[in-house]
Structures are given as structure tokens and as C-alpha cells.
Short mmCIF file of C-alpha atoms and ligand atoms in Angstrom, two decimals:
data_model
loop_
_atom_site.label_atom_id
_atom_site.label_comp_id
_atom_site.label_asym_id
_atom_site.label_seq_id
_atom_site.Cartn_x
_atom_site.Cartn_y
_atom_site.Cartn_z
CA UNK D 1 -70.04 -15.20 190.61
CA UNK D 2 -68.88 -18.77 190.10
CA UNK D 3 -65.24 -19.16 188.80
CA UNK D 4 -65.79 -22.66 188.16
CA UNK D 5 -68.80 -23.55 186.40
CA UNK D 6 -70.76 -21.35 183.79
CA UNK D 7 -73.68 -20.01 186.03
CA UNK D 8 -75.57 -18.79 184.07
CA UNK D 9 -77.36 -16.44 186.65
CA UNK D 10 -74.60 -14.67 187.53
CA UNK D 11 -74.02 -14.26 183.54
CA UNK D 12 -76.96 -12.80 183.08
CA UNK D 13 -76.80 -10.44 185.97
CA UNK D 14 -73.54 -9.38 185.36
CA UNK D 15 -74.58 -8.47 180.76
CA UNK D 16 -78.06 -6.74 182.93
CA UNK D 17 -75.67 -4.48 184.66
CA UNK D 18 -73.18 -4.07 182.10
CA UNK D 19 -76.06 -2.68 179.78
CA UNK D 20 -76.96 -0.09 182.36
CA UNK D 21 -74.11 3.26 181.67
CA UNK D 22 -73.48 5.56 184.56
CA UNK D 23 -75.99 8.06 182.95
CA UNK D 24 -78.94 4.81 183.78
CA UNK D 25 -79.35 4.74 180.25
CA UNK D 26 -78.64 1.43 178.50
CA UNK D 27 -75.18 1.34 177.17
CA UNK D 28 -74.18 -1.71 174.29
CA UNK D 29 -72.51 -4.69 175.93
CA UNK D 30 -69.72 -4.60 173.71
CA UNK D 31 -67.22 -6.16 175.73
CA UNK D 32 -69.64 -9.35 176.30
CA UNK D 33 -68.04 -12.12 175.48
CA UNK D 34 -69.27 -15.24 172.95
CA UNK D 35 -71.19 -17.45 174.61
CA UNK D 36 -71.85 -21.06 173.43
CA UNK D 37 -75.22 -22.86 175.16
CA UNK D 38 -74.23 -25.16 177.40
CA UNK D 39 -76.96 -27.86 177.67
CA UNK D 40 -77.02 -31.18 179.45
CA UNK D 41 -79.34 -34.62 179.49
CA UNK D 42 -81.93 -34.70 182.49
CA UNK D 43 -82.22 -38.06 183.88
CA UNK D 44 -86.62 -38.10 184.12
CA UNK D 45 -86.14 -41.37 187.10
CA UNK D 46 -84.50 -38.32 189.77
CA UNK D 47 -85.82 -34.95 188.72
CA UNK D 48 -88.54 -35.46 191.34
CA UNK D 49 -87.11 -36.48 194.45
CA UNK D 50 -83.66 -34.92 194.32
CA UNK D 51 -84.09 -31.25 194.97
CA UNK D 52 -80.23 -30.56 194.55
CA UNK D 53 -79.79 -32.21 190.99
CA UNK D 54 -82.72 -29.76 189.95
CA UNK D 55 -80.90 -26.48 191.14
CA UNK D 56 -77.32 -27.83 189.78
CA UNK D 57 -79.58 -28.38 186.51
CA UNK D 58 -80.97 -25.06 186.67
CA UNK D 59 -77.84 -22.93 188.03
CA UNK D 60 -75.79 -24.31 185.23
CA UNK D 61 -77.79 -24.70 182.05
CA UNK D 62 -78.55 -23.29 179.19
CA UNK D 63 -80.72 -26.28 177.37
CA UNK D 64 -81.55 -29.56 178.35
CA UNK D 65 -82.28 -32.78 176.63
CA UNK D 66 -84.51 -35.25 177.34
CA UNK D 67 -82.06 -38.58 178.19
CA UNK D 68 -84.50 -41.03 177.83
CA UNK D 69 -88.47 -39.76 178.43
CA UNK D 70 -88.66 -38.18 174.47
CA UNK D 71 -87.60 -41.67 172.78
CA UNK D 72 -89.86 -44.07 171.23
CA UNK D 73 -89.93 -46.26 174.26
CA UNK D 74 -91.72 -43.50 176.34
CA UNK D 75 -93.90 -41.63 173.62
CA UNK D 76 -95.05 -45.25 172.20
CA UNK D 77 -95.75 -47.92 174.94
CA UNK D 78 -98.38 -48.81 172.58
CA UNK D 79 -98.58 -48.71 169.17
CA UNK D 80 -102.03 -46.05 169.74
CA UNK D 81 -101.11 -44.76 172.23
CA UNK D 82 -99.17 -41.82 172.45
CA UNK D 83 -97.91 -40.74 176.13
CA UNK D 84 -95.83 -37.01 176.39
CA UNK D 85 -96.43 -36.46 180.16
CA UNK D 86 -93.01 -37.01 181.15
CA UNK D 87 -91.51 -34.95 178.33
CA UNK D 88 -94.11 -32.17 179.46
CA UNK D 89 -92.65 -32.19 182.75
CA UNK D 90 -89.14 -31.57 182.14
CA UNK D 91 -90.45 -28.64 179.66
CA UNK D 92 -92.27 -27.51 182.22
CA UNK D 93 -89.35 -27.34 184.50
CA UNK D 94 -87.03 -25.22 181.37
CA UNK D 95 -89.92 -23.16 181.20
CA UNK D 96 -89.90 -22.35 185.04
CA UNK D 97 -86.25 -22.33 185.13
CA UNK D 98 -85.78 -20.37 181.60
CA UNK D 99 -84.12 -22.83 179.96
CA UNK D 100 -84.08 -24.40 175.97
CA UNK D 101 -85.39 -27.76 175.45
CA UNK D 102 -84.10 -30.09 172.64
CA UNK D 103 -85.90 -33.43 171.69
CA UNK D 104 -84.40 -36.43 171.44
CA UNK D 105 -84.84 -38.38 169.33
CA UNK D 106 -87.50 -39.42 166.09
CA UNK D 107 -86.02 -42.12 163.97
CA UNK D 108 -83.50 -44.17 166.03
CA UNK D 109 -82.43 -48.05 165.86
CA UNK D 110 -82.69 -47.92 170.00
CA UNK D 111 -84.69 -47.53 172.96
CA UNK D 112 -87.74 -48.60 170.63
CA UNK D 113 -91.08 -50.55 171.85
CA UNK D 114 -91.19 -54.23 172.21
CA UNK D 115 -94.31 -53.92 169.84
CA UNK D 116 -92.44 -52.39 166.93
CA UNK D 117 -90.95 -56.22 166.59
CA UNK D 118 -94.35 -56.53 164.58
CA UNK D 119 -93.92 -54.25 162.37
CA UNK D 120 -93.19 -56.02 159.07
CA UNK D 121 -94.64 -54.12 156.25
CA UNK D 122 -92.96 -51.12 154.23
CA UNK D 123 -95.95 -49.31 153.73
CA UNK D 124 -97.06 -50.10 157.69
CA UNK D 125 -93.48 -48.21 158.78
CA UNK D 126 -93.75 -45.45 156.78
CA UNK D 127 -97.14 -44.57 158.06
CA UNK D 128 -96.02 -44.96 161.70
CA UNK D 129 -92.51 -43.05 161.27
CA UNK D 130 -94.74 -40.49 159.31
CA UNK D 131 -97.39 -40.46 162.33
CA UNK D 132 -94.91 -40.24 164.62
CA UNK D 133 -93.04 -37.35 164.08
CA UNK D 134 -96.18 -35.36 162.77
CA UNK D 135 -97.75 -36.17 165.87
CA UNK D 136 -94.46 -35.74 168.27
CA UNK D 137 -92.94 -32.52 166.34
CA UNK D 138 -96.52 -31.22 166.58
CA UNK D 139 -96.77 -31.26 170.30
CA UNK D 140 -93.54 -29.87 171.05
CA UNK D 141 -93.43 -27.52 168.28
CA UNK D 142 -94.21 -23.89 170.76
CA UNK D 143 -91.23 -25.40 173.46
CA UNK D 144 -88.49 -27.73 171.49
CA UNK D 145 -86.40 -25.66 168.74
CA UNK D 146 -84.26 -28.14 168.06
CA UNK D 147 -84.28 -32.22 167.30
CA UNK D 148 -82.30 -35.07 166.75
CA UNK D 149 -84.23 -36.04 163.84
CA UNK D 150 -82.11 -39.45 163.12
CA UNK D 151 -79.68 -40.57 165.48
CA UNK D 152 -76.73 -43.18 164.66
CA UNK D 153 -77.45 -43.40 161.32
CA UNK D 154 -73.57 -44.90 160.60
CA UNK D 155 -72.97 -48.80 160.92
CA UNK D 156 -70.87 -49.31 164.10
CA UNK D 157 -67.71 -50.87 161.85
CA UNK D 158 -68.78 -49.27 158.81
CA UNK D 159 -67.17 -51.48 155.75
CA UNK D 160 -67.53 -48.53 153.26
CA UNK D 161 -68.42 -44.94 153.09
CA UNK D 162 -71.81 -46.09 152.04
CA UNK D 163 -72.70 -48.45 155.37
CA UNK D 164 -75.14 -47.74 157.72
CA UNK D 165 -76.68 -49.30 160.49
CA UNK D 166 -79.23 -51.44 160.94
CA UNK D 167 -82.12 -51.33 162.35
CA UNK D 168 -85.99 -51.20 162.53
CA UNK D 169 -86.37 -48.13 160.05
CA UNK D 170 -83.30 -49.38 158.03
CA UNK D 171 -84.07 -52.44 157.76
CA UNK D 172 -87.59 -52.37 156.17
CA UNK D 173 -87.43 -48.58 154.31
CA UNK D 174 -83.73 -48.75 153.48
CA UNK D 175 -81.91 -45.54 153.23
CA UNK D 176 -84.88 -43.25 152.34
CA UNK D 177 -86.18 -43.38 156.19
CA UNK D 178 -83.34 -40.53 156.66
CA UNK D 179 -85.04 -38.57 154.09
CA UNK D 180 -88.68 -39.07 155.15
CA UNK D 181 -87.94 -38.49 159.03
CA UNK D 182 -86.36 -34.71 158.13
CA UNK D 183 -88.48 -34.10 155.28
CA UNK D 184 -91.92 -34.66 157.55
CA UNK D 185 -89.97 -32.96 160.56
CA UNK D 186 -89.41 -30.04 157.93
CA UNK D 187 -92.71 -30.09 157.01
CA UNK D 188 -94.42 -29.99 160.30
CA UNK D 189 -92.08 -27.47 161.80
CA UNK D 190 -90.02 -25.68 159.08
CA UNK D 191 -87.91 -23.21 161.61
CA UNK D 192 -86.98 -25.84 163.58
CA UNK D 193 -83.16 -27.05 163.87
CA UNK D 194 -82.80 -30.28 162.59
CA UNK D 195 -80.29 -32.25 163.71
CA UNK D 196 -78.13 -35.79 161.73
CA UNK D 197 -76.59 -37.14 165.45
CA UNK D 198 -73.97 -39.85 165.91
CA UNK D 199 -71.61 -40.88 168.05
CA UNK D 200 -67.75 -42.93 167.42
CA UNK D 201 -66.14 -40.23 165.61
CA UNK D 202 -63.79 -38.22 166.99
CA UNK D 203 -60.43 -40.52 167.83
CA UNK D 204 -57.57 -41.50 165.77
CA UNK D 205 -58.93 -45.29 166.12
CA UNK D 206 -59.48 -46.62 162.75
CA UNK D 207 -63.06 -47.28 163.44
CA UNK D 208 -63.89 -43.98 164.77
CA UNK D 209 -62.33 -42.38 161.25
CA UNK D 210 -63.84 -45.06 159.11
CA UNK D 211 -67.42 -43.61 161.32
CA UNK D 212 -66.43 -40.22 160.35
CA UNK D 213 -65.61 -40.41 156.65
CA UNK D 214 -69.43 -42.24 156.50
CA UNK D 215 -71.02 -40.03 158.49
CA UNK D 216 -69.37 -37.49 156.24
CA UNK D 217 -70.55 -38.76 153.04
CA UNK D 218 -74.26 -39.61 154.04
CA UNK D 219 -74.33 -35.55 154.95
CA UNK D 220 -73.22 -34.47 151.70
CA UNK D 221 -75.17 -36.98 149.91
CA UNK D 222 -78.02 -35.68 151.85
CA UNK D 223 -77.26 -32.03 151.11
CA UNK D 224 -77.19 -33.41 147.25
CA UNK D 225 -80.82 -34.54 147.39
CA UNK D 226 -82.09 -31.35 149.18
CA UNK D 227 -82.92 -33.06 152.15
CA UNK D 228 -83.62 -30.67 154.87
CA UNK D 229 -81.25 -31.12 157.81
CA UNK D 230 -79.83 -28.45 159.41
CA UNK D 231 -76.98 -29.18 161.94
CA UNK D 232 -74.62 -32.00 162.54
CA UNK D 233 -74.61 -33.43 166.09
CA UNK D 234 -71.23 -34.81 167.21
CA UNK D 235 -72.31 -37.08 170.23
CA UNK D 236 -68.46 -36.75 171.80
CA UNK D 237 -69.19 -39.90 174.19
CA UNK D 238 -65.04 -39.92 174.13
CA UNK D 239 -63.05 -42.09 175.59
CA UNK D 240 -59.97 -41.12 177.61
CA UNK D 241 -58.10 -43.72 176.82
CA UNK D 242 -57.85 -42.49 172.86
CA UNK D 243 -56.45 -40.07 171.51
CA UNK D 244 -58.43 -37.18 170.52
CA UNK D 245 -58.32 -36.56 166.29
CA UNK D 246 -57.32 -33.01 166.72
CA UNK D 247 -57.15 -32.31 162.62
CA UNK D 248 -59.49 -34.69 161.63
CA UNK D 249 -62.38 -33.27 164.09
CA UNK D 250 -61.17 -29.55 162.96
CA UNK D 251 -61.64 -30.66 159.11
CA UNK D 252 -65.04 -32.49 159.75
CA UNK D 253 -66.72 -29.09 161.10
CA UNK D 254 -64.86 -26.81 158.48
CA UNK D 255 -66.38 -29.21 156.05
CA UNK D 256 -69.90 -28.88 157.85
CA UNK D 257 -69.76 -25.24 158.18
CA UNK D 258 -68.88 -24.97 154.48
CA UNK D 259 -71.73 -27.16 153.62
CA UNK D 260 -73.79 -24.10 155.61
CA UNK D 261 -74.87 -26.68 158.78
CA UNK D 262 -74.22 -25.81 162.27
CA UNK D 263 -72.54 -28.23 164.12
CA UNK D 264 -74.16 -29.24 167.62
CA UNK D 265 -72.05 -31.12 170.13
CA UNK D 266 -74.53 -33.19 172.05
CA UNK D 267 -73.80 -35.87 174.29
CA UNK D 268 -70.39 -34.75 175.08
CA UNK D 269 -68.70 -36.86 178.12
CA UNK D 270 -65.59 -38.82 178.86
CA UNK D 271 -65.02 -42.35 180.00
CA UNK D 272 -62.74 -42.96 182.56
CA UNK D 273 -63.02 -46.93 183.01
CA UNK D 274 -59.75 -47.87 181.86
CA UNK D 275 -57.87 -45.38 183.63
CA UNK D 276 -56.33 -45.88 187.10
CA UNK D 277 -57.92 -45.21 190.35
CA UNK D 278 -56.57 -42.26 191.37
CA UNK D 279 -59.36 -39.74 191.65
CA UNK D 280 -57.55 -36.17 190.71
CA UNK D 281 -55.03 -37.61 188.20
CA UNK D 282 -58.52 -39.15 186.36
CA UNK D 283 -60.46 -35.86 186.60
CA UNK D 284 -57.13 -34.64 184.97
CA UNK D 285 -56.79 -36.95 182.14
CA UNK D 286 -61.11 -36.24 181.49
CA UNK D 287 -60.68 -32.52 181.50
CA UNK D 288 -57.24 -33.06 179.21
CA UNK D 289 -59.12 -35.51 176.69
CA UNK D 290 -62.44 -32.90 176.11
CA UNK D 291 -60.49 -30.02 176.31
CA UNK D 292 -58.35 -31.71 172.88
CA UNK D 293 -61.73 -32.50 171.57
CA UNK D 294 -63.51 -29.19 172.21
CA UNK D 295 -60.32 -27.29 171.14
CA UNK D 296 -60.33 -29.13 167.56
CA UNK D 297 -64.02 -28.10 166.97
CA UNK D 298 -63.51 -24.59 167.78
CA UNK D 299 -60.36 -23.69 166.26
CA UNK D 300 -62.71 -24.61 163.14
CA UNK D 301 -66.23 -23.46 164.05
CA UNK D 302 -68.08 -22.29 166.66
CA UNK D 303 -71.05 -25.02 167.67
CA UNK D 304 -74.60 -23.96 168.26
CA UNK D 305 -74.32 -25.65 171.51
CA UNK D 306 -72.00 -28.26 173.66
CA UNK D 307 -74.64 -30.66 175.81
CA UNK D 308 -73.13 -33.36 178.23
CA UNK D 309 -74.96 -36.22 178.50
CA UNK D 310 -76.07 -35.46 182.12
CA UNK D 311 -74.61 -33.41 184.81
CA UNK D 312 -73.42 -34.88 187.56
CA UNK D 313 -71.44 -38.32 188.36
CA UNK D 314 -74.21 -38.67 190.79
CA UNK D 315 -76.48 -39.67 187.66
CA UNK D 316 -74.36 -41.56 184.59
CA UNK D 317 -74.91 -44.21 182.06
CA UNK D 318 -71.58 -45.20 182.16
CA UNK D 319 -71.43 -48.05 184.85
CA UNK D 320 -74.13 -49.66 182.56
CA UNK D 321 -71.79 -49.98 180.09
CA UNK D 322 -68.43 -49.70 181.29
CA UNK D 323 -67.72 -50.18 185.21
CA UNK D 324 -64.68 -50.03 186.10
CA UNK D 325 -63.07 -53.50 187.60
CA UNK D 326 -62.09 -51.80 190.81
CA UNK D 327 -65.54 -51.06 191.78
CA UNK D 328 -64.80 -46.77 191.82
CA UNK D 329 -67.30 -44.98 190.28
CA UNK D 330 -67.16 -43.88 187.18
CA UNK D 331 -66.26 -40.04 186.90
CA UNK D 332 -67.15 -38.86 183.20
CA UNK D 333 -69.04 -35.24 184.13
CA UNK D 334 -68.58 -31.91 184.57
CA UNK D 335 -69.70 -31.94 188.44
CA UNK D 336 -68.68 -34.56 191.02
CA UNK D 337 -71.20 -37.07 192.86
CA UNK D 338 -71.36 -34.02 195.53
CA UNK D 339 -72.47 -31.35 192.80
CA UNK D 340 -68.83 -30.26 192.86
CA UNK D 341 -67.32 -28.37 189.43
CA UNK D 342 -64.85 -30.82 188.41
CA UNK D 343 -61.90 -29.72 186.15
CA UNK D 344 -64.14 -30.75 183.06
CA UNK D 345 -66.32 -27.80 184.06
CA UNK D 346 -63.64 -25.59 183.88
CA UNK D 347 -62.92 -26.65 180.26
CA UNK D 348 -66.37 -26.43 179.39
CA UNK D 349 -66.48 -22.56 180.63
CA UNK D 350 -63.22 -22.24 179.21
CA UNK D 351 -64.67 -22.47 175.51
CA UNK D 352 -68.50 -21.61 176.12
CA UNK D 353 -67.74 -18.80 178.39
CA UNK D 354 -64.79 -17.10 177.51
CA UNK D 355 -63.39 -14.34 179.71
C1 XIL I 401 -78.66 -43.77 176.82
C2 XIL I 401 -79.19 -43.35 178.18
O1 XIL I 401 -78.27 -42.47 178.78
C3 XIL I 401 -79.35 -44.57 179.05
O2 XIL I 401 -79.93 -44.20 180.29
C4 XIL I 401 -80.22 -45.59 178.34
O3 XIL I 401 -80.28 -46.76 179.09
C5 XIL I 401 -79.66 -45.91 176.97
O4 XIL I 401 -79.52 -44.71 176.22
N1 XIL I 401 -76.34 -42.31 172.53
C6 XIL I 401 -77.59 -41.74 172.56
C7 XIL I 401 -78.35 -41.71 173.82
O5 XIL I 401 -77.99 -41.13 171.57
O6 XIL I 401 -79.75 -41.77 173.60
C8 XIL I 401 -77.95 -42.83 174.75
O7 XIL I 401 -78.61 -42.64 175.98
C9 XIL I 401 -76.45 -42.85 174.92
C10 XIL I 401 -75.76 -43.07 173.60
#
């Protein structure tokens, strides 16, 4: 059994034999302990040709998450045209592999078609978010439990508790597009998890708490009107550089979990692009940064799942944003270029797969 990443195999194999008692009867597996998922984002470009990023996938996850194939860019190349082959082949690959799916995402300011630029009319976006989900929830509703219904819904430098960001669905329907993307996602699929998901939040950086006292107050204001969400995704893209809010992040998911949402963290992984070359000592300070983050949410709750956004350094969004000036590559995930566990893995199975 791995010691450094949580296989989930081995898990399994070890709770199937635990439940078998000397007698071959099945005994309780009281002494298993809490698991949390563990999830991460599967890049759709690589699944195909690289054989070894599909095993890591598989040996290590619990869930996985579109990164790019279930947004409106992929589903909507036209505005008629609806396309959900490549989102059927990663859930074809959980189903072979045994693993959750979670969709990502219905109502975001990003990754949308060029097309959408035409969009102009209230009543003509309402009709398409409407369509959209109905027609997207619908598809996926026997193999996704969970979505990000809305995702960044906060302004980036919010001004007040009340800002949010703009955008296509913002712009022309205002605030209500929150409630009309979970009330239709409700009302296609009521058991489904239903997930508010942003991302600038958890450091002591005046933005990230201005982010986090807005992202706070939409929720409750939501709650107020009876809109139907159901968990709170913290994205967690942290930054190693910042320090971790240890009590802030702690009161945020108390505040969630006393609200009755579960709290999801969903795109957890740790930027290294400031930090200095050295390889180890920058694994170090990654592992150090999530482990502050990941210890703050669970000395207050216990999330529904913690999802890196992808795997492996082999795959990562990072350079696209922020490569580092001495050329190294970036090193923000849980296993190395070379599929290795990295210390970040060991804080991962440190909280979702306690000994
Ligand atoms: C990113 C993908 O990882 C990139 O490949 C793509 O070019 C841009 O989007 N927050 C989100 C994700 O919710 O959808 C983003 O994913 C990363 C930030």
C-alpha cells in the first residue's frame, strides 16, 4: 500500500478485508478511518495519448472534474448546437475506473463562445442560460452529482460587500442570473449538489478578505431568498507567497456549516512562481502553504471533498499565467512531472486519509 499518496485501491482492499472477521463473516469496520474524496481536474487535450496520466488519475482519485471540456466554450461552439462528446468521454473513463464526476461549470463570466458577444437582449439570455442548464443538467443528470452552478460570482477588487463581477450573465440579467442558474439546476435535478464556487479568498491580503466578506454576504443573502444552493466551493488556487488566513478560513466554513451548506474545496493548488529555484525547499514551502490552508478548514468542518486542479506538474495552468522568470517549471501539484508523490500529496492524505 502506498505511504505517499491516497491510493485509493489499496484503501479499498484493505476496508474489503477489514470487513471480513476470522469467523469469514463480515465484521463492522469500526476502526476505518474518515475519509474525505479526493478529486482532481482532467486535462481532456492528454487523456488520450498519455497512458501514465490516466493510471496516476485512476490510482489516486476519488472524483474528477472536467478542467475545461464541460464549460460553455465546449458544450456551445454554436449557439444550436450543443456538443457533450468530450464530457462523455471522461465520464466514461470514471465510470470504467469507478470514479465521481463533477461538472464544471453553468453560469460563468469565462471560457464562453465568441458568439455569446451577440447576445444583447434580457429576455434572449435568460432563455439561453435557462436552455442551457436544462439541457446540460439533463444529460449528465444519471453520472454528475455535483455542479458548479455559478462560478466567480465576486468582483475581483470587490468595492463593497455587495460587488460582483461582471460579465455576460451579469451584465445583461443583473444579480438574479445567480438565482435563475440554481433555481433551474434545482429544478431539473433536485438531489443534485449544487455548488456557489470562487476563488481569491483564503489569504490575509486585503483583497482576498474584502473577496471573502462578499462572497460571504451574497451566500447568506442567497440563503435569505430560498435560493437553492447547496455547498460552497473554495477554489484554494493559493499562492505561496501569502500567508494563509488560518482564522478567517476556519470562521468562513463554521459560518457555512451553520448556514447547513457543505463546503467543497475545488481547485485547490499552490503557486510557486515567486519562490526561489530550489526544487525541495519549493515543494516544502507548497506542502507548508496547503497544509495551513487545509488545516484552517478542517479544524472547522469537514469538506465534502478537496479537488486539485489537475494532478500532475506534467499538466498545469500555471505557466499560462504565472511562469516563473528563471524558466523552471512551475511545481504547484500533488505529483511531480515524473508522476512522483510530492510532499503536497502527503498533506493531502494527511487530512483526507487519516491514519
Ligand atoms: C482554467 C483552465 O485550467 C485553463 O486550462 C484554461 O485555459 C482557463 O481556465 N478557475 C476556474 C477554472 O474556475 O475553470 C480555471 O481553469 C482556473 C481558475
Amino acid at each position: 500500500m502506498s505511504h505517499t499518496g491516497p491510493d485509493r485501491r489499496a484503501f479499498l482492499t484493505a476496508a474489503a478485508a477489514a470487513a471480513v472477521s476470522a469467523s469469514g463473516l463480515p465484521a463492522r469496520v469500526a476502526a476505518e478511518p474518515a475519509r474525505v474524496p479526493y478529486g482532481a481536474a482532467v486535462n481532456h487535450y492528454v487523456m488520450p495519448s498519455d497512458g501514465l496520466y490516466r493510471d496516476a488519475i485512476a490510482r489516486n482519485c476519488d472524483v474528477v472534474v472536467a478542467e475545461g471540456c464541460m464549460k460553455w466554450a465546449y458544450i456551445r461552439p454554436e449557439r444550436d448546437v450543443f456538443k457533450f462528446e468530450l464530457g462523455d468521454g471522461l465520464v466514461d473513463f470514471a465510470r470504467q475506473n469507478g470514479l465521481k464526476v463533477r461538472g464544471h461549470t453553468l453560469a460563468w463570466c469565462e471560457a464562453n463562445p465568441a458568439w455569446m458577444k451577440s447576445l444583447i437582449s434580457v429576455t434572449d439570455a435568460e432563455r439561453l442560460l435557462v436552455e442551457h442548464i436544462e439541457k446540460t443538467v439533463s444529460h449528465y443528470e444519471t453520472s454528475i452529482s455535483s455542479w458548479d452552478v455559478v462560478n466567480e460570482p465576486i468582483a475581483e477588487k470587490p468595492v463593497s460587500r455587495t460587488h460582483l463581477r461582471p460579465g455576460v450573465w451579469h451584465d445583461l440579467l443583473g444579480p438574479k442570473y445567480i438565482d435563475l442558474a440554481f433555481r433551474t439546476a434545482h429544478r431539473v435535478a433536485p438531489s443534485q449538489q449544487r455548488v456557489i464556487n470562487e476563488y481569491g479568498i483564503e489569504s490575509t491580503t486585503r483583497q482576498d478578505r474584502a473577496k471573502r466578506a462578499a462572497f460571504s454576504t451574497l451566500i447568506h443573502d442567497l440563503k435569505d431568498r430560498g435560493v437553492p444552493i447547496s455547498a460552497v466551493g473554495i477554489q484554494a488556487h493559493l499562492n505561496a507567497a501569502n500567508e494563509i488566513d488560518k482564522d478567517g478560513i476556519a470562521k468562513f466554513c463554521l459560518d457555512m456549516k451553520l448556514l447547513g451548506l457543505d463546503v467543497l474545496i475545488t481547485e485547490l493548488d499552490v503557486n510557486d512562481y515567486t519562490l526561489a529555484a530550489d526544487e525541495d525547499e519549493r515543494d516544502r514551502m507548497v506542502a507548508a502553504c496547503a497544509d495551513d490552508f487545509l488545516g484552517a478548514v478542517f479544524s472547522a468542518c469537514r469538506p465534502a471533498l478537496v479537488c486539485t486542479w489537475g494532478l500532475t506538474d506534467r499538466y498545469t495552468w500555471m505557466p499560462t499565467w504565472f511562469k516563473r522568470r528563471d524558466g523552471k517549471p512551475n511545481r504547484p501539484l500533488p505529483l511531480d512531472a515524473a508522476l512522483k508523490p510530492k510532499p503536497l500529496m502527503g498533506v493531502i492524505t494527511k487530512y483526507c486519509r487519516p491514519t
